[in-house]
Coordinates of C-alpha atoms in Angstrom, one line a residue:
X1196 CA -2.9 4.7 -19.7
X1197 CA -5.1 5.5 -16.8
X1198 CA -8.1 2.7 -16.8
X1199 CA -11.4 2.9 -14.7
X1200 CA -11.5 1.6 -11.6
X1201 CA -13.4 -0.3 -9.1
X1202 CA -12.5 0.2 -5.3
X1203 CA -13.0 -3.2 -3.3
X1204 CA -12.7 -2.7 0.8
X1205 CA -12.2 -6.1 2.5
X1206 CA -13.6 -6.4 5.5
X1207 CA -11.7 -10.0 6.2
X1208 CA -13.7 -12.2 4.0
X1209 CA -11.8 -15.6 2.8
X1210 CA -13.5 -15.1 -0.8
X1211 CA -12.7 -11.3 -1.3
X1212 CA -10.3 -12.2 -3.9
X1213 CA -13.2 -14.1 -5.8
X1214 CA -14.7 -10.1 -5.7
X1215 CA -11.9 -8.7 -7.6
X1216 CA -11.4 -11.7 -9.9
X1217 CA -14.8 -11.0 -10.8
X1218 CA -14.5 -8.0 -11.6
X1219 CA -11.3 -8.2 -14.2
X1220 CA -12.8 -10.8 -16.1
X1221 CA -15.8 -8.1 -16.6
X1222 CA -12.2 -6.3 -18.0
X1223 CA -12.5 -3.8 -15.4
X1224 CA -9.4 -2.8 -13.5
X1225 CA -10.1 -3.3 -9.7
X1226 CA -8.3 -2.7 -6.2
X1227 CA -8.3 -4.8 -3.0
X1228 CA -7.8 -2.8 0.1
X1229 CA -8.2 -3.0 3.7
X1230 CA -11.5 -1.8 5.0
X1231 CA -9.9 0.6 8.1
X1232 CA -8.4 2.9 5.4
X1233 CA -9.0 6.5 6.6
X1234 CA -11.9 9.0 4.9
X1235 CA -8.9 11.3 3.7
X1236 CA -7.7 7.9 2.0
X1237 CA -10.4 7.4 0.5
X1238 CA -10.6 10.7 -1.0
X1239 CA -7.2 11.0 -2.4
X1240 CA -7.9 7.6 -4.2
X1241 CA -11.6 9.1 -5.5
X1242 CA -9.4 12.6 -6.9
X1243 CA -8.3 11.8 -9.9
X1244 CA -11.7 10.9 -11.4
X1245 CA -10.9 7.2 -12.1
X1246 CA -12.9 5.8 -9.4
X1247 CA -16.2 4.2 -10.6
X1248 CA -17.8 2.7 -8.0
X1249 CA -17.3 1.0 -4.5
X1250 CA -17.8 -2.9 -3.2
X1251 CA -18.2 -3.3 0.4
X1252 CA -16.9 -7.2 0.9
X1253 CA -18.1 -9.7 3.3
X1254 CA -17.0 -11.1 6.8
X1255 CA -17.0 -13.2 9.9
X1256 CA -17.8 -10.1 12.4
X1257 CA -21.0 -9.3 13.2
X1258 CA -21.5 -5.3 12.4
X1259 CA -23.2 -3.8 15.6
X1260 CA -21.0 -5.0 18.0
X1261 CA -18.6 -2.1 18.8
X1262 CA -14.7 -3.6 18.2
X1263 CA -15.9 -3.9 14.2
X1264 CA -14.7 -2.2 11.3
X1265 CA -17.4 0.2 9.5
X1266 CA -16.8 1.4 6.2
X1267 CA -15.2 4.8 5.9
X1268 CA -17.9 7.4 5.9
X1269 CA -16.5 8.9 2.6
X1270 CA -17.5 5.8 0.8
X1271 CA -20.7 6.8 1.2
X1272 CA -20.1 11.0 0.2
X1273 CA -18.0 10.4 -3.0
X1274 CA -21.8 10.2 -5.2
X1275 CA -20.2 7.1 -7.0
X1276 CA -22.6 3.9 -6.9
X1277 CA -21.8 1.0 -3.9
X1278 CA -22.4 -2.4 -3.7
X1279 CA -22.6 -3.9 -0.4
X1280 CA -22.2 -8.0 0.0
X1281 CA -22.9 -9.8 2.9
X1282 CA -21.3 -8.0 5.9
X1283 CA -21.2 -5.6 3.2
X1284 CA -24.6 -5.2 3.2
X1285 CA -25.3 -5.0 6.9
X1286 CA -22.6 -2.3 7.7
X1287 CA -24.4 -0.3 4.7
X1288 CA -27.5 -1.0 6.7
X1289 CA -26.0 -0.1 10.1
X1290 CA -24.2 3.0 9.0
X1291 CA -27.1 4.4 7.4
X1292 CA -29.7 4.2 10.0
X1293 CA -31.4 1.0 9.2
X1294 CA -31.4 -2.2 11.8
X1295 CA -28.9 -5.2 12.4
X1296 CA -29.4 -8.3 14.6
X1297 CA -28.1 -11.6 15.1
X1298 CA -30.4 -14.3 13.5
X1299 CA -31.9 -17.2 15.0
X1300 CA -30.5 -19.4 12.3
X1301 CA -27.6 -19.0 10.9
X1302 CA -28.1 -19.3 6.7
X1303 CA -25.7 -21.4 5.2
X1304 CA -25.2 -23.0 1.7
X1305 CA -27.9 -23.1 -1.0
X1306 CA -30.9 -20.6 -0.8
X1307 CA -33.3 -19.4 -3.4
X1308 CA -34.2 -15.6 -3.4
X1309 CA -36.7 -13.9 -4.6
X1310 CA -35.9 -10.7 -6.5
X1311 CA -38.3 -8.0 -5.7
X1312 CA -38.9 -3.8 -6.3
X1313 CA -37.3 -4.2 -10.1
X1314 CA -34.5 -2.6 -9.4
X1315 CA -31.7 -1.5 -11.8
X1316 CA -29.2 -4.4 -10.3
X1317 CA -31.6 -7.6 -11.0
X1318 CA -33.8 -6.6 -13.5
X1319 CA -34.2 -9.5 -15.8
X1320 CA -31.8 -11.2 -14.0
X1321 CA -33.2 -14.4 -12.6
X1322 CA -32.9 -18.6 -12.8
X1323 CA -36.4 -19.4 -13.0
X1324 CA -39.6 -17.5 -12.5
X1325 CA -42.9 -18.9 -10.3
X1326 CA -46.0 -19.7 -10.8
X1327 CA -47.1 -16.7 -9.4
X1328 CA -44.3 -14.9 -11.5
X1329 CA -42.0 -14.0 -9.4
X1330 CA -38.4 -14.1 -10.2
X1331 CA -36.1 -16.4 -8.5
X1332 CA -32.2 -16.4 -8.2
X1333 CA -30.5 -19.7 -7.0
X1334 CA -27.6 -18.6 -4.7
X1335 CA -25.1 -19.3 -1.6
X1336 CA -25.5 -17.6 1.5
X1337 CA -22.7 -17.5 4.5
X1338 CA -24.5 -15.5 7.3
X1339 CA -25.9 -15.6 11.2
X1340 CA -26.6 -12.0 11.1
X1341 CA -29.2 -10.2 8.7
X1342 CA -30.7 -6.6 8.5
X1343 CA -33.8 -6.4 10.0
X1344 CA -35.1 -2.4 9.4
X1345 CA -34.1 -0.7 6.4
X1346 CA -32.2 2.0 6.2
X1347 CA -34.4 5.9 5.0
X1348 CA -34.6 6.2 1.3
X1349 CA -33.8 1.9 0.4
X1350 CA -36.8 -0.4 -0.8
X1351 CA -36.8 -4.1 -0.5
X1352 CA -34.8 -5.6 -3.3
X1353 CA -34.7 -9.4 -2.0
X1354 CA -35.9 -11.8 0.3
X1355 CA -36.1 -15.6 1.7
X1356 CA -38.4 -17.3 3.9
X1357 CA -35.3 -17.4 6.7
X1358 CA -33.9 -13.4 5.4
X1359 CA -37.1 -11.2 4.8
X1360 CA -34.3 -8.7 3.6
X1361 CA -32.1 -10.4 1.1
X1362 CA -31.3 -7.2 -0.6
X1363 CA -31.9 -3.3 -0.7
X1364 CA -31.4 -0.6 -2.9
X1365 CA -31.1 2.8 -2.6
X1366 CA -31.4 3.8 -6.9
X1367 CA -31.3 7.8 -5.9
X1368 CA -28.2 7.2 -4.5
X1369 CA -27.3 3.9 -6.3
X1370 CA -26.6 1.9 -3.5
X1371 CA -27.3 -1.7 -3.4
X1372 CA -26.8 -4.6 -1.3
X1373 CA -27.1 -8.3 -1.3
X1374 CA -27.2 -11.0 1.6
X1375 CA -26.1 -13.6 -0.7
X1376 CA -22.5 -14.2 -1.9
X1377 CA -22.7 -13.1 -5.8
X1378 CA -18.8 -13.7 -6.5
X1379 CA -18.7 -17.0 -5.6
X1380 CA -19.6 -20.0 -8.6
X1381 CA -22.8 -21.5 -6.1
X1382 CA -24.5 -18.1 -7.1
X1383 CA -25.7 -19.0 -10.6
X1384 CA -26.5 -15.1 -12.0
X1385 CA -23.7 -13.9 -9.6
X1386 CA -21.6 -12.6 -12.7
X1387 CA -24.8 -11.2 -14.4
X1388 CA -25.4 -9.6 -11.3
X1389 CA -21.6 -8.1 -10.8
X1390 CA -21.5 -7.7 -14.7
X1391 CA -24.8 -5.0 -14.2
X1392 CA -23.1 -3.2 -11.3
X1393 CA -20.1 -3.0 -12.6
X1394 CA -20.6 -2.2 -16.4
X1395 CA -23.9 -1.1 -16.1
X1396 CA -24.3 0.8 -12.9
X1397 CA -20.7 2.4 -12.4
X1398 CA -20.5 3.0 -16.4
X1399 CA -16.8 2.1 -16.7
X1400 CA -15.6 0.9 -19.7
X1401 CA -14.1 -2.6 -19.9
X1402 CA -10.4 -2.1 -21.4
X1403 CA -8.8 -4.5 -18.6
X1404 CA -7.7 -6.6 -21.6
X1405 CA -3.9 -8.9 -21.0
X1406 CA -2.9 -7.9 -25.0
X1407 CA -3.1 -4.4 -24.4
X1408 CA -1.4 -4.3 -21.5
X1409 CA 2.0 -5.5 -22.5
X1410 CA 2.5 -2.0 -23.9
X1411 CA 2.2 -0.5 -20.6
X1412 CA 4.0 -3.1 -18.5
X1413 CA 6.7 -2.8 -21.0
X1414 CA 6.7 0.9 -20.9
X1415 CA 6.6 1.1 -16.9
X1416 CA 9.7 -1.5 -16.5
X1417 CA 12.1 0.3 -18.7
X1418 CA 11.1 3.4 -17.0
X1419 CA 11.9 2.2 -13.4
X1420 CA 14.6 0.1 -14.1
X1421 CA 16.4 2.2 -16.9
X1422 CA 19.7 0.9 -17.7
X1423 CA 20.1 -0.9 -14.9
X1424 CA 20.5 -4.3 -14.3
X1425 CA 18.1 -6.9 -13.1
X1426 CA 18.5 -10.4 -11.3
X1427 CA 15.4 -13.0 -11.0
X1428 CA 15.0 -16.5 -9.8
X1429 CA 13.6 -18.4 -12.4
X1430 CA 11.7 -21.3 -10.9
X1431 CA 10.1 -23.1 -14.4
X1432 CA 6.3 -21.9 -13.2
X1433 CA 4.1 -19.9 -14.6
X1434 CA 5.0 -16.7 -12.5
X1435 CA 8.0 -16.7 -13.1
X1436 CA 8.4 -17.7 -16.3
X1437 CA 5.9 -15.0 -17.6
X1438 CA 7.4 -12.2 -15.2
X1439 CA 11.0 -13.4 -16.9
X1440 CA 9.4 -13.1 -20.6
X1441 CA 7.6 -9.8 -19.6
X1442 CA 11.1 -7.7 -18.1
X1443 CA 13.2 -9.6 -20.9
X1444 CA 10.7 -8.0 -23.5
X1445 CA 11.5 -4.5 -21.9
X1446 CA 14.9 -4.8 -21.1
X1447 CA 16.8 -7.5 -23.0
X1448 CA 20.5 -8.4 -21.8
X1449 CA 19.4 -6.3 -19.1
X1450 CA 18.2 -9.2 -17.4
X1451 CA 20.1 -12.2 -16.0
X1452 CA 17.6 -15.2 -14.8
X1453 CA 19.1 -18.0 -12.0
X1454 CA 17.5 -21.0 -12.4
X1455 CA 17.6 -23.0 -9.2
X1456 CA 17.0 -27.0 -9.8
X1457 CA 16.5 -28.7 -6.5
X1458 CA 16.3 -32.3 -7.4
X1459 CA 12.6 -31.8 -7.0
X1460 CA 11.0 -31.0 -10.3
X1461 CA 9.0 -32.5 -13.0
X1462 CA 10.6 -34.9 -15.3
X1463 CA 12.7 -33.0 -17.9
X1464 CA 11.7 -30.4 -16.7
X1465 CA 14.9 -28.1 -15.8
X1466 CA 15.3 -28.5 -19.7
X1467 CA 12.7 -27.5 -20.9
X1468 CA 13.0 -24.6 -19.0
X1469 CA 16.8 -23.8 -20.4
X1470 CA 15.5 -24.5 -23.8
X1471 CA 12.5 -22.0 -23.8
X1472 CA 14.5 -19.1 -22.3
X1473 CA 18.2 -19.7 -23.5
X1474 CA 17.4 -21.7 -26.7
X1475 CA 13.8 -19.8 -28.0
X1476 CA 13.9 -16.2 -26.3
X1477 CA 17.8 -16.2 -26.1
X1478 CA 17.6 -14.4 -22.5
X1479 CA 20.6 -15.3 -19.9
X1480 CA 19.9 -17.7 -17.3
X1481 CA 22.5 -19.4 -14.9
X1482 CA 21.6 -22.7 -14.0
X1483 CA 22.6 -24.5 -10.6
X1484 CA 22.4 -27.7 -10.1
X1485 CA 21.6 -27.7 -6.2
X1486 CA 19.7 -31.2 -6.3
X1487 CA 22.5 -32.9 -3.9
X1488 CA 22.7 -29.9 -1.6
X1489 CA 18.6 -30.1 -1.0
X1490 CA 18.6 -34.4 -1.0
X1491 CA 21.5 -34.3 1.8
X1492 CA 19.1 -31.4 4.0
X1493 CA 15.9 -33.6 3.7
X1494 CA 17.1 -37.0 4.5
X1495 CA 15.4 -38.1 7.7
X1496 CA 12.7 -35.1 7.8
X1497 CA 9.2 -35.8 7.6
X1498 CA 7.1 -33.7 8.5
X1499 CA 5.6 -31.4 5.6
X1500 CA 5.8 -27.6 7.1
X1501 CA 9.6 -28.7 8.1
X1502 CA 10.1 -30.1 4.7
X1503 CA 9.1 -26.8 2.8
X1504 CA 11.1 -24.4 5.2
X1505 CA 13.9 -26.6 4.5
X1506 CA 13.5 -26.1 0.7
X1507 CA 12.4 -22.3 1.2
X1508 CA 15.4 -21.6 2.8
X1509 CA 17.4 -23.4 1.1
X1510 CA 16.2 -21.7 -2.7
X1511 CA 16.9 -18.2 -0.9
X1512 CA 20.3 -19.6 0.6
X1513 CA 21.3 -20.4 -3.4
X1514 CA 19.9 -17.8 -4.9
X1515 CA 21.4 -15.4 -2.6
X1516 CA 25.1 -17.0 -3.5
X1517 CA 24.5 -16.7 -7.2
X1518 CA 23.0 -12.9 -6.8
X1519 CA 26.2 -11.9 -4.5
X1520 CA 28.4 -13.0 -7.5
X1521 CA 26.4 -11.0 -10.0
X1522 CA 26.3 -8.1 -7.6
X1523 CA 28.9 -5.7 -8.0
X1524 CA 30.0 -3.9 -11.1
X1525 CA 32.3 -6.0 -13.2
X1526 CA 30.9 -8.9 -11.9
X1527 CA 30.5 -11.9 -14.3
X1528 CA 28.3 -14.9 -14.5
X1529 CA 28.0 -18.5 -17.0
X1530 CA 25.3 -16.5 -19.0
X1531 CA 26.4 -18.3 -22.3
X1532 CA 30.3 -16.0 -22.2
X1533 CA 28.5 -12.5 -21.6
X1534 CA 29.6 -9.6 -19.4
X1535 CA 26.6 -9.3 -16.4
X1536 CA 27.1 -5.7 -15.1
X1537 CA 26.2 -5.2 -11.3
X1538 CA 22.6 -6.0 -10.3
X1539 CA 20.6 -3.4 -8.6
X1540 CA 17.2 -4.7 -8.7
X1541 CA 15.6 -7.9 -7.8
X1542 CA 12.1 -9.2 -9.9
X1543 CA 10.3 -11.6 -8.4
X1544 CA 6.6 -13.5 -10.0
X1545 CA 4.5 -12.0 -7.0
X1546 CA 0.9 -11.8 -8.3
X1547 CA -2.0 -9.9 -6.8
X1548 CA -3.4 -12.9 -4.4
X1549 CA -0.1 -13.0 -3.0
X1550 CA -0.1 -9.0 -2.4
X1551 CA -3.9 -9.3 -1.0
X1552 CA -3.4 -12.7 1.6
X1553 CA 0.2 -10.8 2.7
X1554 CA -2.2 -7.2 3.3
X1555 CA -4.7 -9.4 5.1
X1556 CA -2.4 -10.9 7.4
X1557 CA -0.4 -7.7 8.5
X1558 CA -4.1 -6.1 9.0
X1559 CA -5.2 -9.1 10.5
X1560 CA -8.4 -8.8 8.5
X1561 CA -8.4 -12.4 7.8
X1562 CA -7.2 -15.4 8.7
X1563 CA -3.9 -16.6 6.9
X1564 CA -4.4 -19.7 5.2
X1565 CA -0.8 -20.2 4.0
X1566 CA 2.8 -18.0 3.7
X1567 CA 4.1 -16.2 0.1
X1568 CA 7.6 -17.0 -0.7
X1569 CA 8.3 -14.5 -3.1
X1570 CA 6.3 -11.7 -0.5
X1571 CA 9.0 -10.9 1.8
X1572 CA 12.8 -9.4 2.9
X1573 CA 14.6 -11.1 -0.2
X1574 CA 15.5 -7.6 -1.7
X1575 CA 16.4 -6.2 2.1
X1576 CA 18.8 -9.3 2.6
X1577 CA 20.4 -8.4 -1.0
X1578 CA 20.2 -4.8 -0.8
X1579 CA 18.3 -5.1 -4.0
X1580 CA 15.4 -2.8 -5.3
X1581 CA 12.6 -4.9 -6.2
X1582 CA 10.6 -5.1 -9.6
X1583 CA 7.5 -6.8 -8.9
X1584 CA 5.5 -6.5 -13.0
X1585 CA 2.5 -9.0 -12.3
X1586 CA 1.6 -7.5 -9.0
X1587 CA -1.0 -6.1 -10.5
X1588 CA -2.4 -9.5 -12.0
X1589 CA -4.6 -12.5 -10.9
X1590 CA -3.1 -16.0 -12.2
X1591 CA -5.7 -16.3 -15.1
X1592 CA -4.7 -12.9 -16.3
X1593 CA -1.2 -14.1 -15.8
X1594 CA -1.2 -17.0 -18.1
X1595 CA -3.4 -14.4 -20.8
X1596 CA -0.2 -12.5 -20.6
X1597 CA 2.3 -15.1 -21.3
X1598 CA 0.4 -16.1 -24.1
X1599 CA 0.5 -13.3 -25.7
X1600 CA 4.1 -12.9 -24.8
X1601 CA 4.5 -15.9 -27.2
X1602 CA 5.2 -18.3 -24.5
X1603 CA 3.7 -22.1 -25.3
X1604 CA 0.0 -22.3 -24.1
X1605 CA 1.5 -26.1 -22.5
X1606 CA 3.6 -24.2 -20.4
X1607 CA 1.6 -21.0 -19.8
X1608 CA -1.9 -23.4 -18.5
X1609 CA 0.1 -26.0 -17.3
X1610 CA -1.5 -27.2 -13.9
X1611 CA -0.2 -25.7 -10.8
X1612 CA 2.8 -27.1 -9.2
X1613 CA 4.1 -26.2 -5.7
X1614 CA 7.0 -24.2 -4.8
X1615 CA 9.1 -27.0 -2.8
X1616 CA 7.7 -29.3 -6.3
X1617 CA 7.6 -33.2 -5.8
X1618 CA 9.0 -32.5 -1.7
X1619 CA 5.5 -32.6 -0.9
X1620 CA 4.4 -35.4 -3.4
X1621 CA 6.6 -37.9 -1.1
X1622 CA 4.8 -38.7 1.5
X1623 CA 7.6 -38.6 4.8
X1624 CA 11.0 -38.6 3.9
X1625 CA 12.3 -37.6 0.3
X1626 CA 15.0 -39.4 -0.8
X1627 CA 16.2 -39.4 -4.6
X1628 CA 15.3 -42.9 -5.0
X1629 CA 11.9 -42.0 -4.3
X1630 CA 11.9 -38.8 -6.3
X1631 CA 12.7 -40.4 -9.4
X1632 CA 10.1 -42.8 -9.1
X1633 CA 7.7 -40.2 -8.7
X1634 CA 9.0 -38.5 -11.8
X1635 CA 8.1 -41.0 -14.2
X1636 CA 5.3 -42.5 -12.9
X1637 CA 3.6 -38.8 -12.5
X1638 CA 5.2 -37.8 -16.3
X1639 CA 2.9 -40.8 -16.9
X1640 CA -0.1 -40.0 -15.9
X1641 CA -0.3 -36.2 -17.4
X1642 CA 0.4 -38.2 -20.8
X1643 CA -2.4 -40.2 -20.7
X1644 CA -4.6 -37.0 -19.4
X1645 CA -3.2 -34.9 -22.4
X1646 CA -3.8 -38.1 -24.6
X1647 CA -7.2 -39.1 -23.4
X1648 CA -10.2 -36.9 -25.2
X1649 CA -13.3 -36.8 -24.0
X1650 CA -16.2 -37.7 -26.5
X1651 CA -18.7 -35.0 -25.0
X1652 CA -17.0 -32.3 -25.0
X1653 CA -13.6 -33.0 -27.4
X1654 CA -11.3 -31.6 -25.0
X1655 CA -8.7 -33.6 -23.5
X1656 CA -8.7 -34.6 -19.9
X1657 CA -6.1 -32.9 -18.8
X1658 CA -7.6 -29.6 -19.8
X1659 CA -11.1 -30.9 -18.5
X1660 CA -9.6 -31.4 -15.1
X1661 CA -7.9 -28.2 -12.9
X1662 CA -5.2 -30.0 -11.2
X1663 CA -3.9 -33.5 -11.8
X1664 CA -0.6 -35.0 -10.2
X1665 CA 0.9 -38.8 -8.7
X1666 CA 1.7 -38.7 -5.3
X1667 CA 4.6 -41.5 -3.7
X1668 CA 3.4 -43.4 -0.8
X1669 CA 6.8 -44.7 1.3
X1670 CA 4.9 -48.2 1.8
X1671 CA 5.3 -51.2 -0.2
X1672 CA 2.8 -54.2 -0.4
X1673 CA 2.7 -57.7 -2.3
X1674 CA 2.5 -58.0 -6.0
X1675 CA 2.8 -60.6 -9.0
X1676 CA 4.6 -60.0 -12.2
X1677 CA 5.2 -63.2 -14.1
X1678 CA 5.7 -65.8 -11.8
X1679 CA 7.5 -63.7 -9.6
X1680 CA 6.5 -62.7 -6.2
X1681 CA 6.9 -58.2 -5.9
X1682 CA 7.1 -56.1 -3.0
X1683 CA 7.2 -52.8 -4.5
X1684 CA 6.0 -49.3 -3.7
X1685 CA 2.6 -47.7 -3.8
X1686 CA 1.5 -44.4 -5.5
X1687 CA -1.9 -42.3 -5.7
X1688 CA -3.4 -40.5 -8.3
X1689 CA -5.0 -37.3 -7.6
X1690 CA -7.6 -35.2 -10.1
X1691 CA -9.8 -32.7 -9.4
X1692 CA -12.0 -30.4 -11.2
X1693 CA -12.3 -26.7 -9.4
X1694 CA -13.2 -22.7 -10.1
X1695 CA -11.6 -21.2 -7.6
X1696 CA -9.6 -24.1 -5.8
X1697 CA -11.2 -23.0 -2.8
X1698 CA -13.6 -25.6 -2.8
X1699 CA -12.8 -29.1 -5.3
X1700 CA -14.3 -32.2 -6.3
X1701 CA -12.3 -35.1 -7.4
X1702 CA -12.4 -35.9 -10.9
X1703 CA -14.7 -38.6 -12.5
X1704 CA -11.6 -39.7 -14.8
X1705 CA -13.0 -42.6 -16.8
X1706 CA -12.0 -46.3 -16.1
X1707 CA -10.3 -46.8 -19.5
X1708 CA -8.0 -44.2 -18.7
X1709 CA -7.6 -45.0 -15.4
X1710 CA -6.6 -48.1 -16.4
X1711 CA -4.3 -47.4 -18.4
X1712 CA -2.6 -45.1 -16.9
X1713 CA -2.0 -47.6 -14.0
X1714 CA -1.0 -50.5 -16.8
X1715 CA 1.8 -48.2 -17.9
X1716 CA 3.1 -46.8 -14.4
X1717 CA 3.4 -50.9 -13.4
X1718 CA 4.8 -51.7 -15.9
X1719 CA 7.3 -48.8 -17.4
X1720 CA 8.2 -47.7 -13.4
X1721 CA 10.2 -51.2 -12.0
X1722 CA 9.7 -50.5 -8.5
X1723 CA 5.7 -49.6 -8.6
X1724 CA 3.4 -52.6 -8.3
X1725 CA 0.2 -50.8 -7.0
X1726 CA -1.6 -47.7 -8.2
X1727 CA -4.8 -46.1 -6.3
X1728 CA -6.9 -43.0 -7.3
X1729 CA -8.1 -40.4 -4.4
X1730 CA -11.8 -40.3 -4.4
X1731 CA -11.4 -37.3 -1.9
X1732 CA -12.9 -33.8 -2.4
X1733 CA -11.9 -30.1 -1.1
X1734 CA -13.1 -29.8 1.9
X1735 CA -12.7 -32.2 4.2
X1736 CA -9.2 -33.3 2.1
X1737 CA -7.2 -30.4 0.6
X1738 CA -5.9 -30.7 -2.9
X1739 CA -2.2 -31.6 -2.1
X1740 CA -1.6 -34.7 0.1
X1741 CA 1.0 -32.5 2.4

């Protein structure tokens, strides 16, 4: 099926992904590309008539100086509506004859706007009207530079007392452009706003939907891999696990799953994992039990970047030795007794943000914030192809998809959990001791969470909060059980409520449950006498302790 689309250039922005997220919950499909793709690109993509309209993404450059990107001139030929935002909007501006400058004060956080000329994007779209009557849009604003002469044929759309032009509009041409940051959650109307451009403006039709889409998926998998067979590293997370249920839906026996258990995971977690996929969707998966191998590399290392490449390169290390043995024809594996034929492709759980932050960083559009494990020479080292079926998907579509796979909706909107798993819940060194430890006290806490309902609202805290996990501190201090004297470890308890887990706030958990929790973990978990919660937010702290 051949959906609608919306073309999204990035011009280096850290929130263009919020853009395109956006967008598919609108159930629109969308595209992320670099901005410095050629006019001829551009065109090819426009040809087939699925192209709906164009969003021109923010940035940190500043549009009039001479090294910075422009948008490809074809953006503006192809007669489909565009959307600038932020940067967005002052290329538009600069490219079309109208005036950019650097402003005297840099706008940054909270603004209100004034929505003005009636135009097709904010009409009776506002937060709260004047006095006077004028409608007002509470938004967030990330800018030093701001148009300062329209461009011939665009009116004033909106304006601040620090931005006189907030927005323009061009409606002959249906071009528009905001100052402000609509895709972000600070921008109250910001998915009104998208919603009218994207639905209403461009006219495209919102079958984006996760159910549907199984069909297709399904369909393209058996005809790329066709009776081939396929090898994937099952990790337990929700990538994984949902690109695993996906290909095994397609393909069957076709599909052999190694699950690598690194002594690092969630309490019983490695089976829970074996009983979903071996015991409920009867799919083959090895299982190695590498947990000693990944202890004995760790032991004296501390630092956390060292820690992960240690267990990155380690999991490829394994994996790799299981793959060789199931590479080959004739080759057999412990799949349950079964025959596994020679592997020719390799499918990994990559999901669109990983495909986008990779993009950015060869472009050098934006700044890399972190690395992608499963984006990378894997398949090359193997001689693998590669079968990549949520590619295409952001993690909330993702976990629609494995529901509708049939996968449990604990497992599917479990909270997130880091590759190199509790490795980077120890604070220094890991050692097993403190591992298991960590274990219970943390299986602990997310019991209480799922246990504890809120009154207000009737959901439980765990769903109320985005990401909730125990952390191991390697210090001890004094305690008193009894009439003994304790000098036991410490842990942490971190919550925290986020949209986009860009920014986060630490979760207001409430004292009863707090209280138990830490009742339970000092006395269940004999070698715990003290339990704190982390009051910090995201920024300054990040959401992980390493």
């Amino acid at each position: 099926m051949q959906h609608q689309k919306i073309l999204i250039l990035d011009f280096g922005s850290q929130v263009t992904q919020l853009i395109a997220r956006r967008v598919r919950e609108a159930h629109v499909y969308c595209e992320v590309h670099p901005c410095d793709v050629t006019d001829e690109w551009v065109r090819d993509y426009a040809k087939d008539g699925s192209l709906k309209g164009i969003i021109l993404s923010g940035s940190h450059a500043s549009v009039y100086e001479d090294t910075t990107d422009k948008a490809p001139e074809a953006v503006f030929q192809l007669g489909v509506p565009v959307l600038g935002i932020c940067y967005g909007m002052q290329t538009m501006a600069h490219q079309l004859g109208g005036k950019v400058e650097g402003g005297h004060k840099r706008e940054f956080g909270f603004a209100a706007v004034r929505a003005r000329g009636h135009t097709a994007l904010l009409k009776d779209i506002a937060d709260f009207t004047t006095p006077e009557g004028h409608g007002m849009l509470n938004v967030w604003m990330s800018h030093g530079d701001k148009v300062t002469e329209l461009p011939p044929g665009f009116k004033l759309m909106a304006s601040t007392e620090s931005c006189p032009i907030a927005g323009m509009a061009d409606e002959d041409r249906r071009f528009y452009a905001v100052q402000f940051h609509p895709e972000v959650t600070h921008t109250v109307q910001g998915r009104a706003l998208l919603d009218r451009f994207v639905l209403g403006i461009c006219g495209t039709s919102p079958d984006w939907v996760m159910r549907d889409h199984i069909a297709e998926a399904v369909e393209q998998i058996r005809q790329q891999v066709g009776d081939e067979e396929v090898i994937l590293g099952l990790s337990g997370g929700v990538d994984s696990s949902v690109a695993a249920a996906l290909i095994h839906r397609a393909i069957g026996d076709q599909l052999t799953c190694v699950f690598v258990d690194h002594g690092l995971l969630r309490l019983n977690e490695g089976d829970m994992v074996m009983d979903m996929f071996v015991g409920k969707l009867h799919a083959k998966v090895i299982r190695v039990d590498a947990s000693d191998l990944f202890l004995g590399k760790l032991a004296g290392v501390s630092e956390p970047e060292q820690k992960r490449k240690i267990i990155g390169g380690l999991f490829v290390d394994v994996f790799k030795q299981e793959a060789a043995k199931l590479k080959g024809d004739g080759a057999k594996g412990e799949t349950g007794g079964r025959t596994v034929k020679g592997a020719t492709w390799l499918a990994q759980g990559t999901i669109y943000p990983d495909v986008i932050e990779s993009g950015g960083a060869k472009s050098k559009k934006a700044v890399t914030i972190k690395s992608h494990h499963n984006v990378g020479g894997l398949p090359e080292q193997l001689g693998l192809k590669l079968l990549e079926p949520l590619r295409d998907l952001f993690k909330d579509e993702v976990r629609e998809l494995g529901v509708a796979l049939g996968l449990p909706p604990e497992m599917v909107y479990r909270h997130p959990f880091p590759g190199p798993g509790l490795g980077v819940r120890i604070l220094g060194e890991v050692k097993k001791e403190y591992a298991d430890l960590l274990r219970r006290a943390d299986a602990i806490f997310i019991e209480e969470l799922r246990n504890h309902v809120d009154e207000a609202t009737g959901k439980t805290w765990y769903d109320l909060t985005s990401q909730a996990f125990t952390v191991f501190l390697p210090v001890k201090s004094v305690g008193v059980m009894g009439d003994g004297r304790t000098y036991d470890y410490v842990v942490a308890l971190r919550a925290v409520q986020t949209s986009d887990f860009m920014t986060a706030d630490w979760a207001e958990l409430p004292y009863a449950l707090l209280k138990k929790v830490s009742g339970r973990i000092i006395n269940e978990v004999r070698g715990i006498n003290r339990v704190t919660y982390d009051v910090s937010s995201k920024p300054p702290a990040t959401i992980e302790w390493e």
